[in-house]
Short mmCIF file of C-alpha atoms in Angstrom, two decimals:
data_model
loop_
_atom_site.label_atom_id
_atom_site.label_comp_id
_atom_site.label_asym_id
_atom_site.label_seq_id
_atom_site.Cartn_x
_atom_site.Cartn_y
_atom_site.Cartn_z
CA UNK A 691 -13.09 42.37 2.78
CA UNK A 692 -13.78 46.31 2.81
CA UNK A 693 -11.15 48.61 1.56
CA UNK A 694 -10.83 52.44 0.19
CA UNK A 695 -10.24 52.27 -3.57
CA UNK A 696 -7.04 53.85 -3.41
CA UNK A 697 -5.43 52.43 -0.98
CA UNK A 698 -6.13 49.20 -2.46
CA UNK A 699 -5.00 50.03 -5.65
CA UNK A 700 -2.05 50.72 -3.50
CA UNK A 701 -1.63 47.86 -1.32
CA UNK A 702 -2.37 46.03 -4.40
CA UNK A 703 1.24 47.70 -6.66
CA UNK A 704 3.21 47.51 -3.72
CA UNK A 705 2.85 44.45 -1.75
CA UNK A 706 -0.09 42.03 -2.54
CA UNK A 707 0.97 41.74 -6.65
CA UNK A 708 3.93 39.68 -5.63
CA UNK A 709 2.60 37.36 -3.08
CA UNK A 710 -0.04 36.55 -5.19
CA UNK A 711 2.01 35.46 -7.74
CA UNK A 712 3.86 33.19 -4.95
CA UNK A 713 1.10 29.72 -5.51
CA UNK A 714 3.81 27.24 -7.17
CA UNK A 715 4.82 25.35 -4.02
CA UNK A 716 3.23 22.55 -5.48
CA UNK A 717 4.63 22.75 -8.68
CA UNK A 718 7.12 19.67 -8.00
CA UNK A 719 6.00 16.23 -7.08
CA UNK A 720 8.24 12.65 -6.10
CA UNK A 721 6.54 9.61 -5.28
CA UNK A 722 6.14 5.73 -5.42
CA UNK A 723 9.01 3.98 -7.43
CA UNK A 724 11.47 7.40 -8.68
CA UNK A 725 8.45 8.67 -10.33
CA UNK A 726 8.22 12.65 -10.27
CA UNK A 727 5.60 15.33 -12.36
CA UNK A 728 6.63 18.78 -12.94
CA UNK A 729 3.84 21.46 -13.26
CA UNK A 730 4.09 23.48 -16.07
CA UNK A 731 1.67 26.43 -16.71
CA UNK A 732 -0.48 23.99 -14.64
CA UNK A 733 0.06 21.18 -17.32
CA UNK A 734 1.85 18.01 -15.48
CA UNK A 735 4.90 16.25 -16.86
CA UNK A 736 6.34 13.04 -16.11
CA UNK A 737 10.34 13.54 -14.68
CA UNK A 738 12.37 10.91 -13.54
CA UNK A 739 15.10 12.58 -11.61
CA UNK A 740 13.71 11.92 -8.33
CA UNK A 741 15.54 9.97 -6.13
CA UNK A 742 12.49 8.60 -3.79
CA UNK A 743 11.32 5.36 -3.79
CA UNK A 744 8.53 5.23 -1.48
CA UNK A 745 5.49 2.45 -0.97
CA UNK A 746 3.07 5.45 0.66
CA UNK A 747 4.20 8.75 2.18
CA UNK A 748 6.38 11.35 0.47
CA UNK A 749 6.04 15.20 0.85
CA UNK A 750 7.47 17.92 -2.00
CA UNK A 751 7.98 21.60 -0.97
CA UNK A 752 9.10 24.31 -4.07
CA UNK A 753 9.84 28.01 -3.11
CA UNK A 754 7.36 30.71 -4.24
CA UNK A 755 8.87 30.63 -8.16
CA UNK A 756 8.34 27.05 -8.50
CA UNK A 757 11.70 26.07 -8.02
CA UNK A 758 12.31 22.82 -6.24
CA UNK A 759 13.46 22.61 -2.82
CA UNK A 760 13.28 19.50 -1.33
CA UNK A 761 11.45 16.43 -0.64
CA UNK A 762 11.44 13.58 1.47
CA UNK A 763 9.63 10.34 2.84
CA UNK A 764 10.19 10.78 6.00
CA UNK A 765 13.40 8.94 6.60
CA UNK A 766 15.39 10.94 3.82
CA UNK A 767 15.87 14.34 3.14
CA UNK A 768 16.68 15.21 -0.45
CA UNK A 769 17.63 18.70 -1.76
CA UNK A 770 17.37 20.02 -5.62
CA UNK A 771 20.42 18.24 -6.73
CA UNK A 772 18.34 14.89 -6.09
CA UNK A 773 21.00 13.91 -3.29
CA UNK A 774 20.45 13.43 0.13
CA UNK A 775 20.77 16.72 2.16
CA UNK A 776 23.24 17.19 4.65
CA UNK A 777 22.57 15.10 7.87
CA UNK A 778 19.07 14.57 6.17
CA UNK A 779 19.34 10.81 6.93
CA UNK A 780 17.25 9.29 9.45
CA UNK A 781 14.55 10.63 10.46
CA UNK A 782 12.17 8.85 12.62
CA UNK A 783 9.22 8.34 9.68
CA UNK A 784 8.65 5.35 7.71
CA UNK A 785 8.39 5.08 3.71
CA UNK A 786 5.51 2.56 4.14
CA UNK A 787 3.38 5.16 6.57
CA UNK A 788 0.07 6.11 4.65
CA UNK A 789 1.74 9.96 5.01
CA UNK A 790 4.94 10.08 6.30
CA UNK A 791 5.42 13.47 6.03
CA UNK A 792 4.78 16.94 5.06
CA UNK A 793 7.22 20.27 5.35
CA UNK A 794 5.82 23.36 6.39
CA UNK A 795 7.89 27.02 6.28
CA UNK A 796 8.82 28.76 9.26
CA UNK A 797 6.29 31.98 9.64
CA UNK A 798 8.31 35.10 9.50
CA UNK A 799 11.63 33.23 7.73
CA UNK A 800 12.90 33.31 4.75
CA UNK A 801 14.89 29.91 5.20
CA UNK A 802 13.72 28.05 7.60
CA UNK A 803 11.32 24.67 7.18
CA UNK A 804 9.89 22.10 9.08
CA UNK A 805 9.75 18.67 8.21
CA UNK A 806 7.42 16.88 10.28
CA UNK A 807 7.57 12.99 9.99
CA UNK A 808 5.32 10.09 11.40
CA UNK A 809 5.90 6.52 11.66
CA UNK A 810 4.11 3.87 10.34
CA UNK A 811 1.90 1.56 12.51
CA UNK A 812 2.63 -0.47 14.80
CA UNK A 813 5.83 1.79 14.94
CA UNK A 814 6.11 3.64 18.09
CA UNK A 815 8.30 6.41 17.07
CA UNK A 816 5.14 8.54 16.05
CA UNK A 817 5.56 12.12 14.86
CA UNK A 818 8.54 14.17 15.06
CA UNK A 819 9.58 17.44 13.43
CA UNK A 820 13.29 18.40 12.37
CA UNK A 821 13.96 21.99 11.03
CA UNK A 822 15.72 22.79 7.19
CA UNK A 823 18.16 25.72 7.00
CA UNK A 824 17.64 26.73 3.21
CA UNK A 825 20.44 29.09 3.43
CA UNK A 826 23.03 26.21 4.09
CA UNK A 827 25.03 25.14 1.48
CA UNK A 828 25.16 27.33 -1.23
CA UNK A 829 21.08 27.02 -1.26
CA UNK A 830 21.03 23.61 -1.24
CA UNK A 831 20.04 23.07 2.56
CA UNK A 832 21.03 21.30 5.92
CA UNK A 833 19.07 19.71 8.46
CA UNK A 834 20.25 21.81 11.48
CA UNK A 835 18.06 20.06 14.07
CA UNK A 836 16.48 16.47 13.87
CA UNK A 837 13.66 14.45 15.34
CA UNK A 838 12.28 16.70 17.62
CA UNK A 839 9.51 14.74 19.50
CA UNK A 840 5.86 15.11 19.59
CA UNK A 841 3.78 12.74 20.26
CA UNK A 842 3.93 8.81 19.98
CA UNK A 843 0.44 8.41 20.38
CA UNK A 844 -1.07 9.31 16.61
CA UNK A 845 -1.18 7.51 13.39
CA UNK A 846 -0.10 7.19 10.19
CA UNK A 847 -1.77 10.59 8.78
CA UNK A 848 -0.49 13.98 8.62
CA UNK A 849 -2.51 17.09 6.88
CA UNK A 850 -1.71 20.56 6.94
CA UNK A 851 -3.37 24.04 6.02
CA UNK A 852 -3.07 28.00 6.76
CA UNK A 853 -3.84 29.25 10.06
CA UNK A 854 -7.17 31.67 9.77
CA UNK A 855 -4.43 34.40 10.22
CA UNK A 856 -3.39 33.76 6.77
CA UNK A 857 0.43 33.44 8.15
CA UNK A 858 0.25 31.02 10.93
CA UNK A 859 0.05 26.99 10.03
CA UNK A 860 -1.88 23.97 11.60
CA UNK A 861 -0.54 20.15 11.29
CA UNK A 862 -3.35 17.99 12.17
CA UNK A 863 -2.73 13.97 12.84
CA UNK A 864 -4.91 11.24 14.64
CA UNK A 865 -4.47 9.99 17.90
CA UNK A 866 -3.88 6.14 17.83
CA UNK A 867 -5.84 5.53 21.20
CA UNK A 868 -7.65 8.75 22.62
CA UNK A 869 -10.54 8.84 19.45
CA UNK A 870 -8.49 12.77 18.58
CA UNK A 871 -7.44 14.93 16.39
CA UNK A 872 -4.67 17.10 17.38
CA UNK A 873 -3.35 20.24 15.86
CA UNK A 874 -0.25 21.71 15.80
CA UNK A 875 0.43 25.33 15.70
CA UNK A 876 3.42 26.45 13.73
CA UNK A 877 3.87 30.42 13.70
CA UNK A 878 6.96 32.32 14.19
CA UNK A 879 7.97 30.78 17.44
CA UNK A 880 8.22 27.73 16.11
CA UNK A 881 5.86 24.62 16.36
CA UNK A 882 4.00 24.48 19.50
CA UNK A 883 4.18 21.00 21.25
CA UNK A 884 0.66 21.09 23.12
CA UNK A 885 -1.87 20.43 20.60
CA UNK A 886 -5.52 21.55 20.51
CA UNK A 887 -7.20 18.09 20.52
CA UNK A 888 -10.82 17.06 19.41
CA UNK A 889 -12.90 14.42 18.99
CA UNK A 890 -12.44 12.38 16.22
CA UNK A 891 -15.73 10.81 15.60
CA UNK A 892 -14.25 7.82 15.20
CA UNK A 893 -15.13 5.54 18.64
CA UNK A 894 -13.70 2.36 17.40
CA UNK A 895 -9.85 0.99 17.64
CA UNK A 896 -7.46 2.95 15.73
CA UNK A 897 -5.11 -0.03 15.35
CA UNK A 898 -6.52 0.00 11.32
CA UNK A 899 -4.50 2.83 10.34
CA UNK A 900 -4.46 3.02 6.85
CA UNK A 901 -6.20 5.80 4.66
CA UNK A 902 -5.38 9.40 4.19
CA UNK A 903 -6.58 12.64 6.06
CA UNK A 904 -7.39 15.82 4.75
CA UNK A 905 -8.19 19.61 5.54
CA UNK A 906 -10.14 21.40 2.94
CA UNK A 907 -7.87 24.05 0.74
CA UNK A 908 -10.18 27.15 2.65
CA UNK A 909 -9.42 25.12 6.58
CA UNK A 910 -12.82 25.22 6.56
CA UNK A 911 -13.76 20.86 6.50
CA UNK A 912 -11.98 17.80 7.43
CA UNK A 913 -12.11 14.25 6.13
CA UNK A 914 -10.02 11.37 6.62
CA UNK A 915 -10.56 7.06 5.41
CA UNK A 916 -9.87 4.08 7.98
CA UNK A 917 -9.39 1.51 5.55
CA UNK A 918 -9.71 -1.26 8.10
CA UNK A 919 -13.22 0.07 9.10
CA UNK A 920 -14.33 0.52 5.76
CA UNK A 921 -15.62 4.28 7.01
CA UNK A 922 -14.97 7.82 5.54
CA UNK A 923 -14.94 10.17 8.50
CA UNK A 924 -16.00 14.36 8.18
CA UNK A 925 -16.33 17.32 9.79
CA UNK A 926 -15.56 20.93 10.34
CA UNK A 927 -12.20 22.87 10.99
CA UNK A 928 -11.72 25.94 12.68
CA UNK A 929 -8.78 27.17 11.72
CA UNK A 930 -8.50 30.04 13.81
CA UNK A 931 -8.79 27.90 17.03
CA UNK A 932 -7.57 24.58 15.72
CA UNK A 933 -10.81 23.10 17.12
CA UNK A 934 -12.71 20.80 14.75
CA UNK A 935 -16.25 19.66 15.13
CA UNK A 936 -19.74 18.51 13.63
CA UNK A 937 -16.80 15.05 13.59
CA UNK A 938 -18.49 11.75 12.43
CA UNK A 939 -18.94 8.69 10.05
CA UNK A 940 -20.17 9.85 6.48
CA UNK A 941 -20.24 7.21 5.09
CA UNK A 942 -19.31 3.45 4.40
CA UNK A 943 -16.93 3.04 1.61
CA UNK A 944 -15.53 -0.76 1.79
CA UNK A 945 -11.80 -0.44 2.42
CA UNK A 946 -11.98 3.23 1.93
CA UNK A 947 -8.25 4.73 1.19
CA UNK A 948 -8.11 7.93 -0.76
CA UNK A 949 -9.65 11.34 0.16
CA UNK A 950 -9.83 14.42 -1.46
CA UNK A 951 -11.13 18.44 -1.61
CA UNK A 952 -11.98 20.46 -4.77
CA UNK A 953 -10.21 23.58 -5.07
CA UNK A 954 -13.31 25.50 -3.85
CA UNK A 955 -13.38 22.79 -1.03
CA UNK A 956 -16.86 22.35 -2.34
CA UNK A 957 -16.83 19.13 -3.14
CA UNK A 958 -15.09 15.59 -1.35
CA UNK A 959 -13.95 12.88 -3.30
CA UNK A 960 -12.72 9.58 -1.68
CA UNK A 961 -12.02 5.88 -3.71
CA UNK A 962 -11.23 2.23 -2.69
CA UNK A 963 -7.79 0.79 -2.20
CA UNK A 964 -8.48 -2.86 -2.32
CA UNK A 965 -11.47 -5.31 -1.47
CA UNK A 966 -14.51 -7.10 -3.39
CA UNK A 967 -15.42 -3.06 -4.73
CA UNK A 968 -12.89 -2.13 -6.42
CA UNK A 969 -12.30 1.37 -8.32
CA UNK A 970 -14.83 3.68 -7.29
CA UNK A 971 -14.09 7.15 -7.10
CA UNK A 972 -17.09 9.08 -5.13
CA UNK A 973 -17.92 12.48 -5.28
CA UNK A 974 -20.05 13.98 -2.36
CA UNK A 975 -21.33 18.31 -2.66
CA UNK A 976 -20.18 19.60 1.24
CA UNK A 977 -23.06 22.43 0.05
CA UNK A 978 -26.07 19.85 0.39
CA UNK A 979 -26.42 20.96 3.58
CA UNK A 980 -26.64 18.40 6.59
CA UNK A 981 -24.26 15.30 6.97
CA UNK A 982 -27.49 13.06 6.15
CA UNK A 983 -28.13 15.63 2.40
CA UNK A 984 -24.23 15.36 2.06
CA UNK A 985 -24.19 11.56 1.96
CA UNK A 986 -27.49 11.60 0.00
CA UNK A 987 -25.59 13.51 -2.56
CA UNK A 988 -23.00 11.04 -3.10
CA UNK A 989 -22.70 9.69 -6.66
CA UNK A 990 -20.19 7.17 -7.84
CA UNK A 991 -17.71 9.58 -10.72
CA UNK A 992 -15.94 5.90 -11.78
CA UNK A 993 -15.30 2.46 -11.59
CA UNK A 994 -13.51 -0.06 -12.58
CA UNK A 995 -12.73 -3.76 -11.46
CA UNK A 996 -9.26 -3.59 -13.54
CA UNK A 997 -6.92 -1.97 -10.82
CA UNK A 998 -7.31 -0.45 -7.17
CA UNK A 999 -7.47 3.12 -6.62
CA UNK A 1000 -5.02 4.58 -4.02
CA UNK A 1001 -4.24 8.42 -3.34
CA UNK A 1002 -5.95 11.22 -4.59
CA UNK A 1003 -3.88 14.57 -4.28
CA UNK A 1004 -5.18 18.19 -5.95
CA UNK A 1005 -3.08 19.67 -7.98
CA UNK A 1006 -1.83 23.45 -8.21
CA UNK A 1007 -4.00 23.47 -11.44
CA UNK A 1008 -7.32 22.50 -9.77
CA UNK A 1009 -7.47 19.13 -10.67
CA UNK A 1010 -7.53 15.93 -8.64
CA UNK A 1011 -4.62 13.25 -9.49
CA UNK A 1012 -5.11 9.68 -8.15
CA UNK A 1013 -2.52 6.73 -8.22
CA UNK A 1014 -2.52 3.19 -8.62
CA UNK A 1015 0.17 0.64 -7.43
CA UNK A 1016 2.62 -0.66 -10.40
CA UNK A 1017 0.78 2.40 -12.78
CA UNK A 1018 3.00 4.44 -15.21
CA UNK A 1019 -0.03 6.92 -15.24
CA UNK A 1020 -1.55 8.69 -12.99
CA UNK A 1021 -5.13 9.37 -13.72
CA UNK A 1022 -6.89 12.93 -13.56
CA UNK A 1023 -9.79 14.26 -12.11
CA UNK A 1024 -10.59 17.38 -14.60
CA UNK A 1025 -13.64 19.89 -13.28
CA UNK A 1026 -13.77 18.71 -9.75
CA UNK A 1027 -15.37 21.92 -8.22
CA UNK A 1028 -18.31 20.66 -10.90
CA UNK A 1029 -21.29 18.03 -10.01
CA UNK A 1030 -21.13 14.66 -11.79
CA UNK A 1031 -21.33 14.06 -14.76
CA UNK A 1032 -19.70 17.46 -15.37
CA UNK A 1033 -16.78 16.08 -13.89
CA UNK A 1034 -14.55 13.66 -15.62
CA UNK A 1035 -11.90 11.34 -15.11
CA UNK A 1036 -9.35 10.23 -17.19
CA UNK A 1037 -7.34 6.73 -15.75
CA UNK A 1038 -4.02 7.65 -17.67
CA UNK A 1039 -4.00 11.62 -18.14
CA UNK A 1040 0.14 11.79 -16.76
CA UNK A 1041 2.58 9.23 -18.38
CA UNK A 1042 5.10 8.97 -15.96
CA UNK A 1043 8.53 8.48 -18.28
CA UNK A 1044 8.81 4.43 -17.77
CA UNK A 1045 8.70 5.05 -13.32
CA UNK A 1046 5.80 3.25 -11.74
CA UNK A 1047 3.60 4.65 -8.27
CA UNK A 1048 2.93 2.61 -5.69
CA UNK A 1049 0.16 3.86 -3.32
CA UNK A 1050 1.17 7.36 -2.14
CA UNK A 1051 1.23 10.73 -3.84
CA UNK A 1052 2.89 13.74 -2.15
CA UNK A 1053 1.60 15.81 0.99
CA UNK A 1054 1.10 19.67 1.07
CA UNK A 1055 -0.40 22.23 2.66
CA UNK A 1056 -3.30 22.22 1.49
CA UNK A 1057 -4.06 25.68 1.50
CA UNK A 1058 -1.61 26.13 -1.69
CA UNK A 1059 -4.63 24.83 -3.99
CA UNK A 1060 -7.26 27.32 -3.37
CA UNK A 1061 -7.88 27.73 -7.35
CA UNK A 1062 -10.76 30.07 -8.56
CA UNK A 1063 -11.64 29.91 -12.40
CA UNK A 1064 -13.06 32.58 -14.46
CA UNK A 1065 -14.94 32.15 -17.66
CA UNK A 1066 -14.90 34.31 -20.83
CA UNK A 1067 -16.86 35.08 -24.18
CA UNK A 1068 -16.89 37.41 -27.02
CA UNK A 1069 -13.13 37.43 -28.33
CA UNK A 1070 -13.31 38.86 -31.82
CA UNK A 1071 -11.48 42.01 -31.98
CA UNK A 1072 -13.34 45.30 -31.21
CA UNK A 1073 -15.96 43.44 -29.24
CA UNK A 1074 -16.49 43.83 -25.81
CA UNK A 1075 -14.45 40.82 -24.34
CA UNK A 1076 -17.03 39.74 -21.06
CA UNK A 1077 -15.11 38.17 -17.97
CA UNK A 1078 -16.66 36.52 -14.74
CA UNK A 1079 -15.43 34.45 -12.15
CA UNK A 1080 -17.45 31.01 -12.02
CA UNK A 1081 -17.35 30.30 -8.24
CA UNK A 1082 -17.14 33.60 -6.11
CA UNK A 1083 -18.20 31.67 -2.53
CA UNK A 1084 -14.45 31.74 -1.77
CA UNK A 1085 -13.53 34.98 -3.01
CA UNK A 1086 -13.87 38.39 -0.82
CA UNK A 1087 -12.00 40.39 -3.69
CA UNK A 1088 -10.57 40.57 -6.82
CA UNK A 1089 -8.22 42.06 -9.54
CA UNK A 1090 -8.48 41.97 -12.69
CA UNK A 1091 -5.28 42.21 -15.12
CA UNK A 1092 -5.75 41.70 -19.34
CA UNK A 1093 -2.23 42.70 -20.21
CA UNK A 1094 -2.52 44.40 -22.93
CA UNK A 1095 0.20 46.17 -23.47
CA UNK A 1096 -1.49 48.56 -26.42
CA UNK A 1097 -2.98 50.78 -23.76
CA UNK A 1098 0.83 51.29 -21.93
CA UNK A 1099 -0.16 50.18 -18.71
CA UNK A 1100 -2.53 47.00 -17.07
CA UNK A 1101 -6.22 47.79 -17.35
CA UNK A 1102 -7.93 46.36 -14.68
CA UNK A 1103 -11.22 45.91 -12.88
CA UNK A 1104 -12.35 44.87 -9.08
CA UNK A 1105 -15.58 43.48 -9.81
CA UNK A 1106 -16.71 39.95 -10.11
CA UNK A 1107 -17.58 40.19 -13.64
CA UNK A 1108 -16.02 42.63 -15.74
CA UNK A 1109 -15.45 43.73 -19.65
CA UNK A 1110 -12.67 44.76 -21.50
CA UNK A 1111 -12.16 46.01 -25.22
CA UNK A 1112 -9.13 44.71 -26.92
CA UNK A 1113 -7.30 47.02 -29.53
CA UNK A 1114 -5.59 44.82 -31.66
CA UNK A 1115 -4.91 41.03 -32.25
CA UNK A 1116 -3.04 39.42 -30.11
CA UNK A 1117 -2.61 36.54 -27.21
CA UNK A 1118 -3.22 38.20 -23.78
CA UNK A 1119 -2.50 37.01 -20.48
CA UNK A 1120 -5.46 37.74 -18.55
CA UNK A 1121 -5.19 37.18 -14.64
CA UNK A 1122 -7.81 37.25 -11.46
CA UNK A 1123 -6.05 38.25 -8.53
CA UNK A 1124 -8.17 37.11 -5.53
CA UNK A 1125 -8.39 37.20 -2.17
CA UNK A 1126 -10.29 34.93 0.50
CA UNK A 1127 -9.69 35.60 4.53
CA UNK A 1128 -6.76 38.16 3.93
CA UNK A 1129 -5.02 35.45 1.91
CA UNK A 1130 -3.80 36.26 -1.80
CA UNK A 1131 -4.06 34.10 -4.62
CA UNK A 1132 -3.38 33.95 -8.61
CA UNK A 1133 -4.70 32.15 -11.53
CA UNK A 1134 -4.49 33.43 -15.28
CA UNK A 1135 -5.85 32.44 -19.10
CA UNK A 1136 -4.04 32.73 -22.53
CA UNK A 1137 -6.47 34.35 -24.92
CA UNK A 1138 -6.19 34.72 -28.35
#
């Protein structure tokens, strides 16, 4: 991304600054048996407000601020009072569908949402889409139209991520007989009903449905588990066309369930539900190069024959949380962009408040987790504090911000690595403003 210094600067004060800011659509989660984390400054907290109790599927959506919207498992609506929205009862999803659903905004509105919901197998209402007015009810919502049909030929996954555009949206399913993916286009016309289709990889019956599907945070990669087939599927995503590709087994992972991106989309994770191998989480580096060196690369991050792993869902703080049926944790996946053993995972990082998961953790798009990291060093005062971001492959551009306040306005920097000189003692703020593909993201440290 090229642009004139000044008229970034520009671009940057009177537009881009705010959207940035706008990553905490992730920020609320409700899942398994009324069990709910709040995101905090990226630190998650058990709630127990929620009002869904759901075996699998479930799907959150906050507005740009972090405040909650709604959330559903793709038979209820429920808005931020915890009650069920208006006419936001039945919808043609099923709480026991692997992911029942996942709610995508309208491009171009300001209160408009789709929920999209998909049955669960051998169900044959398959996916359907009904449509949220935000601006109903004092804020609170109404489901002005309902079960809008799709297709009844796909399964019991649903993934989402940003059109290439950076405005548009794709919602990507499998087909149940045809050995395709399709992809929905949402933009501001609303969701198209012809999909682009490709080939799955996957040449064998569909009919063992269970296991989640993926797109990478940067719509870059694809992955997806058939439990039944004990199989971890992968491959490329174009998200300008909606065309995937490079689609095949990775690997054999008996009764494969969860799957999983880094924040970078780097790395793939992907664990066991059930079966004689139980517990594994796996970690494979998408930069290895072919399928064959990405397999190669696969090394087993933990284990455990005490409990059965289930979802794995990144978090808007860059880490990877993963659920177990009849928990009141949720475990935590800490430095997932880094190789094993840098890695590390801790079984019960999130007490839950007394509520219990079952197998499913929430759905977003996944593009909402793109989260770069930057390092730091010499913080005495009157030394030169150095700054650097630690991945830049995903990042085009940046902005630096240190508030501090002493010098009257933000200093700030456009480089990769940069330095700043603190004038007094103090906590600071200090946020990277990035950009990757025209898209505009936000992450920040508190320095002393």
């Amino acid at each position: 991304m090229r642009y004139n210094f000044r008229l970034y600067i520009l671009a940057i004060v009177c537009f881009i600054l705010p959207s940035a800011k706008a990553q905490k659509q992730a920020d609320w989660w409700y899942f398994g048996d009324y069990a709910g984390v709040h995101f905090v400054n990226g630190v998650p907290k058990g709630v127990t407000n929620g009002q869904c109790y759901t075996y699998e599927g479930c799907a959150v959506v906050s507005d740009a601020k972090g405040n909650l919207l709604m959330y559903t498992d793709g038979s209820y609506v429920w808005n931020s009072n915890h009650q069920i929205m208006q006419n936001g009862s039945g919808l043609l999803g099923n709480f026991s569908a692997t992911q029942s659903g996942v709610i995508v905004p309208k491009p171009g509105s300001k209160n408009l949402y789709y929920v999209f919901s998909i049955d669960a197998y051998p169900g044959t209402n398959g996916l359907h889409y009904s449509i949220v007015d935000m601006s109903q009810n004092s804020g609170l919502g109404k489901v002005t139209t309902k079960n809008a049909a799709l297709s009844s030929d796909l399964l019991e996954k649903l993934s989402a991520v940003k059109h290439a555009n950076g405005t548009d949206f794709w919602v990507l399913s499998l087909s149940n007989a045809s050995d395709s993916i399709y992809a929905y286009l949402v933009n501001s016309s609303g969701v198209n009903s012809t999909p682009v289709v490709s080939y799955s990889g996957d040449n064998t019956s569909s009919s063992v449905c269970l296991g989640y599907f993926k797109a990478s945070p940067d719509g870059a990669h694809i992955a997806f588990c058939q439990t039944g087939l004990n199989s971890l599927y992968y491959g490329n995503f174009n998200a300008s066309t909606g065309k995937c590709s490079n689609m095949g087994k990775l690997d054999s992972i008996p009764d494969c369930y969860g799957v999983e991106f880094s924040a970078s989309s780097n790395k793939l994770y992907a664990d066991n539900n059930s079966g004689a191998i139980k517990g594994h989480i796996y970690q494979y580096d998408l930069k290895a190069g072919s399928v064959a060196q990405i397999k190669s690369s696969k090394k087993i991050v933990y284990t455990t024959t005490d409990y059965l792993m289930a979802a794995m869902q990144l978090g808007p703080n860059g880490n990877i949380y993963v659920t177990r049926s009849g928990a009141k944790v949720l475990g935590e996946l800490s430095l997932a962009d880094s190789t094993y053993p840098t890695c590390k995972y801790k079984w019960n990082a999130v007490d839950l408040k007394g509520k219990q998961t079952f197998d499913g953790l929430p759905t977003f798009i996944q593009s909402y987790f793109i989260y770069v990291k930057f390092n730091y060093s010499d913080v005495c005062i009157l030394n030169t504090t150095k700054f650097s971001v630690v991945d830049s492959s995903k990042v085009d551009s940046v902005l630096w911000v240190f508030g501090d306040s002493s010098t009257g306005s933000n200093d700030s920097s456009i480089s990769m690595s940069t330095e700043h000189q603190f004038s007094k003692a103090g906590n600071y703020n200090v946020s990277l403003y990035y950009w990757h593909d025209s898209i505009a993201y936000s992450t920040f440290e508190s320095i002393t």
